[in-house]
CSV table of C-alpha atoms and ligand atoms in Angstrom, one decimal:
chain,number,residue,atom,x,y,z
A,60,PRO,CA,130.1,106.7,106.4
A,61,ALA,CA,130.5,105.1,109.7
A,62,GLY,CA,131.6,101.5,108.9
A,63,PHE,CA,130.4,98.6,110.9
A,64,LEU,CA,133.2,96.2,111.7
A,65,GLY,CA,132.7,92.5,112.0
A,66,ARG,CA,129.6,90.4,112.8
A,67,ARG,CA,128.4,90.5,116.4
A,68,ALA,CA,125.6,88.7,118.0
A,69,LEU,CA,122.5,90.9,118.6
A,70,SER,CA,123.2,92.5,121.9
A,71,THR,CA,120.1,94.7,122.2
A,72,ASN,CA,119.2,93.4,125.6
A,73,SER,CA,122.5,92.8,127.1
A,74,ASN,CA,123.3,96.1,128.9
A,75,ASN,CA,121.6,98.2,131.4
A,76,ALA,CA,121.0,101.3,129.3
A,77,PRO,CA,117.4,102.5,129.2
A,78,PHE,CA,115.1,101.2,126.4
A,79,PRO,CA,115.4,103.5,123.4
A,80,ASP,CA,111.8,104.6,123.3
A,81,LYS,CA,112.3,106.9,120.3
A,82,LEU,CA,113.7,104.2,118.1
A,83,ALA,CA,111.7,103.2,115.0
A,84,PHE,CA,112.5,101.4,111.7
A,85,ALA,CA,111.5,101.6,108.1
A,86,PHE,CA,112.7,98.4,106.3
A,87,ASP,CA,113.1,98.2,102.6
A,88,ILE,CA,112.0,94.7,101.3
A,89,ASP,CA,114.0,93.6,98.2
A,90,GLY,CA,117.7,93.3,99.0
A,91,VAL,CA,117.0,93.8,102.7
A,92,LEU,CA,114.4,91.2,104.0
A,93,LYS,CA,114.2,89.2,100.7
A,94,GLN,CA,116.1,88.4,97.6
A,95,GLY,CA,113.5,87.4,95.1
A,96,LYS,CA,111.4,84.7,96.7
A,97,PHE,CA,114.2,83.9,99.2
A,98,VAL,CA,113.5,85.3,102.7
A,99,LEU,CA,116.8,86.1,104.5
A,100,PRO,CA,116.9,84.3,107.9
A,101,GLN,CA,118.3,87.4,109.6
A,102,ALA,CA,115.1,89.2,108.5
A,103,LYS,CA,112.9,86.6,110.3
A,104,ARG,CA,115.0,87.0,113.5
A,105,VAL,CA,114.8,90.8,113.4
A,106,MET,CA,111.0,90.7,112.9
A,107,LYS,CA,110.5,88.3,115.8
A,108,MET,CA,112.6,90.5,118.0
A,109,LEU,CA,111.0,93.9,117.1
A,110,THR,CA,107.4,92.6,117.4
A,111,GLY,CA,108.4,91.3,120.9
A,112,GLU,CA,107.5,87.7,119.9
A,113,ASP,CA,110.8,86.2,121.0
A,114,GLY,CA,110.8,87.9,124.4
A,115,ARG,CA,114.2,89.6,123.9
A,116,LEU,CA,112.9,93.1,124.2
A,117,PRO,CA,110.8,94.5,127.1
A,118,ARG,CA,108.3,96.0,124.5
A,119,PRO,CA,107.8,96.1,120.8
A,120,VAL,CA,109.6,98.6,118.6
A,121,PRO,CA,107.5,100.4,116.0
A,122,PHE,CA,108.5,99.6,112.4
A,123,LEU,CA,107.1,99.4,108.9
A,124,LEU,CA,108.1,97.9,105.6
A,125,MET,CA,108.5,100.4,102.7
A,126,THR,CA,109.0,99.0,99.3
A,127,ASN,CA,109.1,100.2,95.7
A,128,GLY,CA,107.6,96.9,94.8
A,129,GLY,CA,103.9,96.4,94.4
A,130,GLY,CA,101.2,95.0,92.1
A,131,VAL,CA,99.4,93.2,94.9
A,132,VAL,CA,96.5,94.7,97.0
A,133,ASP,CA,98.0,96.0,100.2
A,134,SER,CA,95.9,93.8,102.5
A,135,GLU,CA,96.9,90.7,100.5
A,136,ARG,CA,100.6,91.7,100.5
A,137,VAL,CA,100.5,92.1,104.3
A,138,LYS,CA,99.2,88.5,104.6
A,139,LEU,CA,101.9,87.2,102.2
A,140,LEU,CA,104.7,89.1,104.1
A,141,SER,CA,103.4,88.0,107.5
A,142,ARG,CA,103.7,84.4,106.2
A,143,ASP,CA,107.1,84.9,104.7
A,144,LEU,CA,108.5,86.7,107.7
A,145,GLY,CA,106.8,84.6,110.4
A,146,VAL,CA,105.2,87.5,112.3
A,147,GLU,CA,101.8,89.0,112.3
A,148,LEU,CA,102.0,92.4,110.5
A,149,ASN,CA,99.1,94.8,110.1
A,150,GLU,CA,98.1,97.1,107.3
A,151,ASN,CA,99.6,100.1,109.0
A,152,GLN,CA,103.0,98.5,108.6
A,153,LEU,CA,103.3,98.4,104.8
A,154,VAL,CA,103.9,101.1,102.2
A,155,GLN,CA,104.1,99.7,98.7
A,156,SER,CA,105.1,101.9,95.8
A,157,HIS,CA,101.5,102.6,94.9
A,158,THR,CA,100.0,102.9,98.5
A,159,PRO,CA,100.5,106.7,98.7
A,160,LEU,CA,98.6,107.1,95.4
A,161,LYS,CA,95.3,106.2,97.1
A,162,PRO,CA,94.4,109.9,97.9
A,163,ALA,CA,95.3,111.0,94.3
A,164,MET,CA,93.1,108.3,92.9
A,165,ALA,CA,90.0,109.6,94.6
A,166,GLN,CA,89.4,112.3,91.9
A,167,PHE,CA,89.2,109.5,89.3
A,168,ALA,CA,86.8,107.2,91.2
A,169,ASP,CA,84.2,107.3,88.4
A,170,LYS,CA,86.5,108.0,85.4
A,171,VAL,CA,87.9,105.5,83.0
A,172,VAL,CA,91.5,105.0,84.1
A,173,LEU,CA,94.2,102.8,82.5
A,174,CYS,CA,96.0,100.7,85.1
A,175,ILE,CA,99.3,99.0,84.1
A,176,GLY,CA,101.5,96.6,85.9
A,177,GLY,CA,101.9,93.1,87.1
A,178,PRO,CA,100.4,89.9,85.7
A,179,LYS,CA,96.8,89.5,84.6
A,180,ASP,CA,94.5,91.9,86.3
A,181,ALA,CA,96.8,92.7,89.2
A,182,ALA,CA,96.8,96.5,88.5
A,183,ARG,CA,93.0,96.6,88.3
A,184,LYS,CA,92.7,94.8,91.6
A,185,VAL,CA,95.0,97.3,93.3
A,186,ALA,CA,93.2,100.3,91.7
A,187,GLU,CA,89.8,98.9,92.8
A,188,SER,CA,91.1,98.5,96.3
A,189,TYR,CA,91.8,102.3,96.2
A,190,GLY,CA,88.3,103.1,95.1
A,191,LEU,CA,88.5,103.2,91.3
A,192,ARG,CA,85.3,101.9,89.7
A,193,LYS,CA,86.3,102.1,86.1
A,194,ALA,CA,89.8,100.8,86.1
A,195,VAL,CA,90.8,99.3,82.7
A,196,LEU,CA,93.7,97.1,81.6
A,197,PRO,CA,95.8,97.1,78.4
A,198,HIS,CA,93.7,93.9,77.7
A,199,ASP,CA,90.5,95.9,77.5
A,200,ILE,CA,92.1,98.2,75.0
A,201,LEU,CA,93.5,95.3,72.9
A,202,HIS,CA,90.1,93.7,73.0
A,203,TRP,CA,88.6,96.9,71.6
A,204,ASN,CA,91.1,97.0,68.8
A,205,ARG,CA,93.8,94.3,68.4
A,206,THR,CA,95.7,96.4,65.8
A,207,ILE,CA,96.8,98.9,68.4
A,208,TRP,CA,99.6,96.4,69.1
A,209,ASP,CA,99.4,93.5,66.7
A,210,ARG,CA,102.5,91.8,68.0
A,211,TYR,CA,100.5,90.5,70.9
A,212,LYS,CA,98.8,87.1,70.7
A,213,PHE,CA,95.4,87.8,72.3
A,214,GLY,CA,94.3,84.4,73.7
A,215,PRO,CA,91.4,83.0,75.8
A,216,ALA,CA,93.2,83.8,79.0
A,217,ASP,CA,93.3,87.5,78.0
A,218,GLU,CA,89.6,87.3,76.9
A,219,GLU,CA,88.6,86.3,80.4
A,220,LEU,CA,90.1,89.6,81.8
A,221,VAL,CA,88.1,91.9,79.6
A,222,ARG,CA,85.4,94.1,81.0
A,223,HIS,CA,82.7,94.8,78.3
A,224,ASP,CA,81.1,98.0,79.6
A,225,ILE,CA,83.5,100.5,78.1
A,226,ASN,CA,83.6,101.6,74.5
A,227,PHE,CA,86.9,103.3,73.8
A,228,THR,CA,85.7,104.7,70.5
A,229,THR,CA,83.5,107.2,72.4
A,230,THR,CA,84.9,107.1,76.0
A,231,PRO,CA,88.3,108.8,76.7
A,232,VAL,CA,90.9,107.5,79.2
A,233,SER,CA,91.1,110.1,81.9
A,234,ALA,CA,94.4,109.1,83.5
A,235,ILE,CA,97.1,106.4,83.4
A,236,PHE,CA,98.5,104.8,86.5
A,237,VAL,CA,101.6,102.6,86.2
A,238,LEU,CA,101.4,100.6,89.4
A,239,HIS,CA,104.0,97.9,89.0
A,240,ASP,CA,106.4,96.5,86.4
A,241,SER,CA,104.9,96.3,82.9
A,242,TYR,CA,104.7,92.6,81.9
A,243,ASP,CA,104.7,93.7,78.2
A,244,TRP,CA,106.9,96.7,77.6
A,245,GLY,CA,106.1,97.0,73.8
A,246,ARG,CA,102.4,96.9,74.3
A,247,ASP,CA,102.2,99.2,77.3
A,248,LEU,CA,104.8,101.7,75.9
A,249,THR,CA,102.8,101.9,72.7
A,250,ILE,CA,99.5,102.5,74.4
A,251,ILE,CA,100.9,105.1,76.8
A,252,ASN,CA,102.7,107.0,74.0
A,253,GLU,CA,99.5,107.1,72.0
A,254,LEU,CA,97.3,108.2,74.9
A,255,MET,CA,99.7,111.0,75.9
A,256,GLN,CA,99.5,112.5,72.4
A,257,SER,CA,95.8,111.9,71.9
A,258,GLU,CA,92.8,114.3,71.9
A,259,GLY,CA,91.9,114.3,75.6
A,260,GLY,CA,92.7,110.6,76.1
A,261,LEU,CA,90.6,109.3,73.2
A,262,LEU,CA,92.3,106.3,71.6
A,263,GLY,CA,92.8,106.4,67.8
A,264,THR,CA,93.1,110.3,67.8
A,265,VAL,CA,96.2,112.5,67.7
A,266,ARG,CA,96.2,116.0,69.2
A,267,GLU,CA,97.1,118.7,66.6
A,268,ASP,CA,99.3,120.6,69.1
A,269,ARG,CA,101.0,117.5,70.4
A,270,HIS,CA,104.4,119.1,69.7
A,271,ILE,CA,103.6,122.0,72.1
A,272,GLN,CA,103.9,121.5,75.8
A,273,LYS,CA,100.9,123.1,77.5
A,274,PRO,CA,99.8,122.3,81.0
A,275,GLY,CA,96.7,120.2,81.0
A,276,GLY,CA,97.2,119.3,77.3
A,277,GLU,CA,98.0,115.7,78.2
A,278,ILE,CA,96.1,113.3,80.4
A,279,PRO,CA,97.7,112.8,83.9
A,280,LEU,CA,100.3,110.0,84.0
A,281,PHE,CA,101.6,108.5,87.3
A,282,PHE,CA,104.5,106.1,87.8
A,283,SER,CA,104.8,104.5,91.3
A,284,ASN,CA,108.4,103.2,91.3
A,285,PRO,CA,111.4,105.1,89.9
A,286,ASP,CA,114.0,102.3,90.5
A,287,LEU,CA,116.3,101.8,87.6
A,288,GLU,CA,117.7,98.7,89.2
A,289,TRP,CA,116.7,96.3,92.0
A,290,LYS,CA,118.0,93.1,93.5
A,291,SER,CA,116.2,89.8,93.0
A,292,ASP,CA,117.6,86.3,93.5
A,293,TYR,CA,119.4,86.6,90.1
A,294,PRO,CA,123.2,87.2,90.6
A,295,VAL,CA,123.1,90.5,88.7
A,296,VAL,CA,120.8,93.5,89.5
A,297,ARG,CA,117.6,93.6,87.4
A,298,LEU,CA,116.1,96.5,85.6
A,299,GLY,CA,113.1,98.0,87.4
A,300,MET,CA,110.1,100.2,86.6
A,301,GLY,CA,112.4,103.2,86.3
A,302,ALA,CA,113.9,101.6,83.2
A,303,PHE,CA,110.4,101.4,81.7
A,304,SER,CA,109.5,105.0,82.4
A,305,LEU,CA,112.9,106.0,80.9
A,306,SER,CA,112.0,104.1,77.8
A,307,VAL,CA,108.5,105.7,77.6
A,308,SER,CA,110.1,109.1,78.1
A,309,ALA,CA,112.7,108.5,75.3
A,310,VAL,CA,110.1,107.4,72.8
A,311,TYR,CA,107.8,110.3,73.7
A,312,LYS,CA,110.7,112.7,73.3
A,313,ALA,CA,111.6,111.2,69.9
A,314,THR,CA,108.0,111.4,68.6
A,315,THR,CA,107.0,114.8,70.0
A,316,GLY,CA,110.3,116.6,70.8
A,317,LEU,CA,109.0,117.2,74.3
A,318,ASP,CA,109.7,115.9,77.8
A,319,LEU,CA,107.1,113.4,79.0
A,320,PRO,CA,105.0,115.0,81.6
A,321,PHE,CA,104.3,112.7,84.5
A,322,THR,CA,104.1,112.4,88.3
A,323,GLN,CA,106.6,110.1,90.0
A,324,ILE,CA,106.2,108.7,93.5
A,325,GLY,CA,108.0,106.0,95.3
A,326,LYS,CA,111.3,106.1,97.2
A,327,PRO,CA,113.3,108.5,97.1
A,328,HIS,CA,110.4,110.9,96.6
A,329,ARG,CA,109.3,112.9,99.6
A,330,LEU,CA,105.6,112.2,99.3
A,331,THR,CA,106.3,108.5,99.9
A,332,TYR,CA,108.4,109.3,103.1
A,333,GLU,CA,105.7,111.7,104.4
A,334,PHE,CA,103.1,108.9,103.9
A,335,ALA,CA,105.3,106.3,105.6
A,336,ASP,CA,106.1,108.7,108.5
A,337,SER,CA,102.4,109.3,109.2
A,338,MET,CA,101.8,105.6,109.2
A,339,LEU,CA,104.6,105.0,111.6
A,340,ARG,CA,103.1,107.6,113.9
A,341,ARG,CA,99.8,105.9,113.7
A,342,ARG,CA,101.6,102.6,114.5
A,343,VAL,CA,103.2,104.2,117.6
A,344,LYS,CA,99.8,105.3,118.8
A,345,GLU,CA,98.5,101.8,118.4
A,346,LEU,CA,101.4,100.3,120.3
A,347,ARG,CA,101.8,102.9,123.1
A,348,GLY,CA,98.4,104.7,123.2
A,349,ALA,CA,100.1,108.1,122.8
A,350,ASP,CA,102.1,110.2,120.3
A,351,GLN,CA,105.8,109.9,120.6
A,352,ASP,CA,108.9,111.6,119.1
A,353,LEU,CA,110.7,109.1,116.8
A,354,ASN,CA,114.2,108.6,115.5
A,355,VAL,CA,113.5,106.6,112.4
A,356,TYR,CA,116.2,104.4,110.8
A,357,MET,CA,115.6,103.5,107.2
A,358,ILE,CA,117.4,100.2,106.4
A,359,GLY,CA,117.9,99.8,102.6
A,360,ASP,CA,120.1,98.3,99.9
A,361,ASN,CA,119.8,101.0,97.3
A,362,PRO,CA,121.6,104.4,97.7
A,363,LEU,CA,119.5,106.1,95.0
A,364,SER,CA,116.2,105.0,96.6
A,365,ASP,CA,116.2,104.2,100.3
A,366,ILE,CA,119.3,106.2,101.4
A,367,TRP,CA,118.7,109.3,99.3
A,368,GLY,CA,115.1,109.5,100.3
A,369,ALA,CA,115.8,108.9,104.0
A,370,ASN,CA,118.6,111.5,104.1
A,371,ASN,CA,116.4,114.1,102.4
A,372,PHE,CA,113.6,113.4,104.8
A,373,GLY,CA,115.7,113.7,107.9
A,374,TRP,CA,115.7,110.0,108.9
A,375,ASP,CA,118.9,108.1,109.7
A,376,SER,CA,119.8,105.6,107.1
A,377,ILE,CA,121.7,102.3,107.1
A,378,LEU,CA,122.9,100.8,103.8
A,379,LEU,CA,123.3,97.1,103.5
A,380,ARG,CA,125.4,94.9,101.3
A,381,THR,CA,122.7,92.3,100.6
A,382,GLY,CA,121.2,94.0,97.6
A,383,VAL,CA,121.9,96.6,94.9
A,384,TYR,CA,124.8,98.2,96.8
A,385,GLN,CA,127.9,96.1,96.4
A,386,GLY,CA,130.7,98.2,98.0
A,387,GLY,CA,132.7,101.3,97.4
A,388,GLU,CA,131.6,104.9,97.9
A,389,PRO,CA,127.8,105.0,97.7
A,390,SER,CA,126.2,107.8,95.7
A,391,HIS,CA,124.3,108.9,98.8
A,392,ILE,CA,126.1,108.6,102.1
A,393,PRO,CA,124.2,106.7,104.8
A,394,THR,CA,124.6,107.1,108.6
A,395,ALA,CA,126.2,103.6,108.6
A,396,ILE,CA,126.9,100.7,106.3
A,397,CYS,CA,126.3,97.1,107.6
A,398,ASP,CA,126.5,93.7,106.2
A,399,ASP,CA,122.9,92.6,106.8
A,400,VAL,CA,119.6,93.7,108.3
A,401,GLU,CA,120.3,92.0,111.7
A,402,LEU,CA,123.6,93.9,112.1
A,403,ALA,CA,122.0,97.1,111.1
A,404,VAL,CA,119.3,96.8,113.7
A,405,ASP,CA,122.0,96.0,116.3
A,406,TRP,CA,123.9,99.1,115.2
A,407,ALA,CA,120.9,101.3,115.5
A,408,PHE,CA,120.1,100.1,119.0
A,409,LYS,CA,123.7,100.8,120.1
A,410,ASN,CA,123.6,104.2,118.4
A,411,GLU,CA,120.4,105.2,120.2
A,412,ARG,CA,121.7,104.2,123.7
B,1296,G3P,O1,110.3,96.1,91.9
B,1296,G3P,C1,110.8,96.2,93.2
B,1296,G3P,C2,112.0,97.0,93.3
B,1296,G3P,O2,112.1,98.0,92.4
B,1296,G3P,C3,112.4,97.4,94.6
B,1296,G3P,O3,111.8,97.0,95.8
B,1296,G3P,O4,111.7,96.6,98.2
B,1296,G3P,O5,113.9,97.2,97.2
B,1296,G3P,O6,112.1,98.9,97.4
B,1296,G3P,P1,112.4,97.5,97.2
B,1297,MG,MG1,115.7,97.3,98.0
């Protein structure tokens, strides 16, 4: 990869080259703009520049944030990120891991769908924001029958989350959406494994032909984030939702002899990039009042997520050293490697001029 040597001050406005109208950015969040709760100061400066707020650019540069994180309703997350980054972002500038699932969810609008991920009823709130009317939580299932996972201490706080209008003895679960990290792997793995081998999604039943893979035999299962690892503020990379789906797959294989059938979205999958690309184009129209050809640079910290996906999709990619990637030959070769997000934006400006 083209290495970037040394730290330079942002010099995007310092020469007479024409403004790079086609330039656009897709920023990863964890390991690029943030490390856990910590917001990198370089990220705040970059945001202020690209939005045009600091007056260093003659006009704003289109960008969006594209994360495999989630578990928060998109409009809420936009508010939180705007506060963290010190700029006003709008909803067309954020793709979370589950955002591209919205169209797929439409067919389940009135079906009972199990939503997993995040604390409390986070997954249900996300699903409801995408139009699901009968989103249920693992808590609802435990309330129906605690012995499905008797290691869990079901307390008053859990009780408060329960919706009482669904009887799982007679009503099947039509689909499962894992929208964020499971907060209780044992409970959630057990319930998913059971449902995937059940008679049409009816809890407490086992399909006679569960050892035979036949399309449509199992209920649809979606995972929104394939990351095996990600970077928080802990010194060592953390296991992500990809580690959870691997675990579910391994247990399903051991109990049925079959590969777990599921749909995976999130970076590096193409659907997520297509979704982000169309949002960026909408953003350009908002900013400039017309369509425009774009050269998009994905700035990320994870070669297996950000870089692989961007390369496949035909975007340029810049790999940073502030997250999962720590040096050496990356598994997917980016257009450039930079020390941090500010230097990456600087590199892209120079590359476009
Ligand atoms: O759970 C979040 C993580 O897997 C990655 O987030 O922003 O680096 O795509 P991000
Ligand atoms: Mg990242």
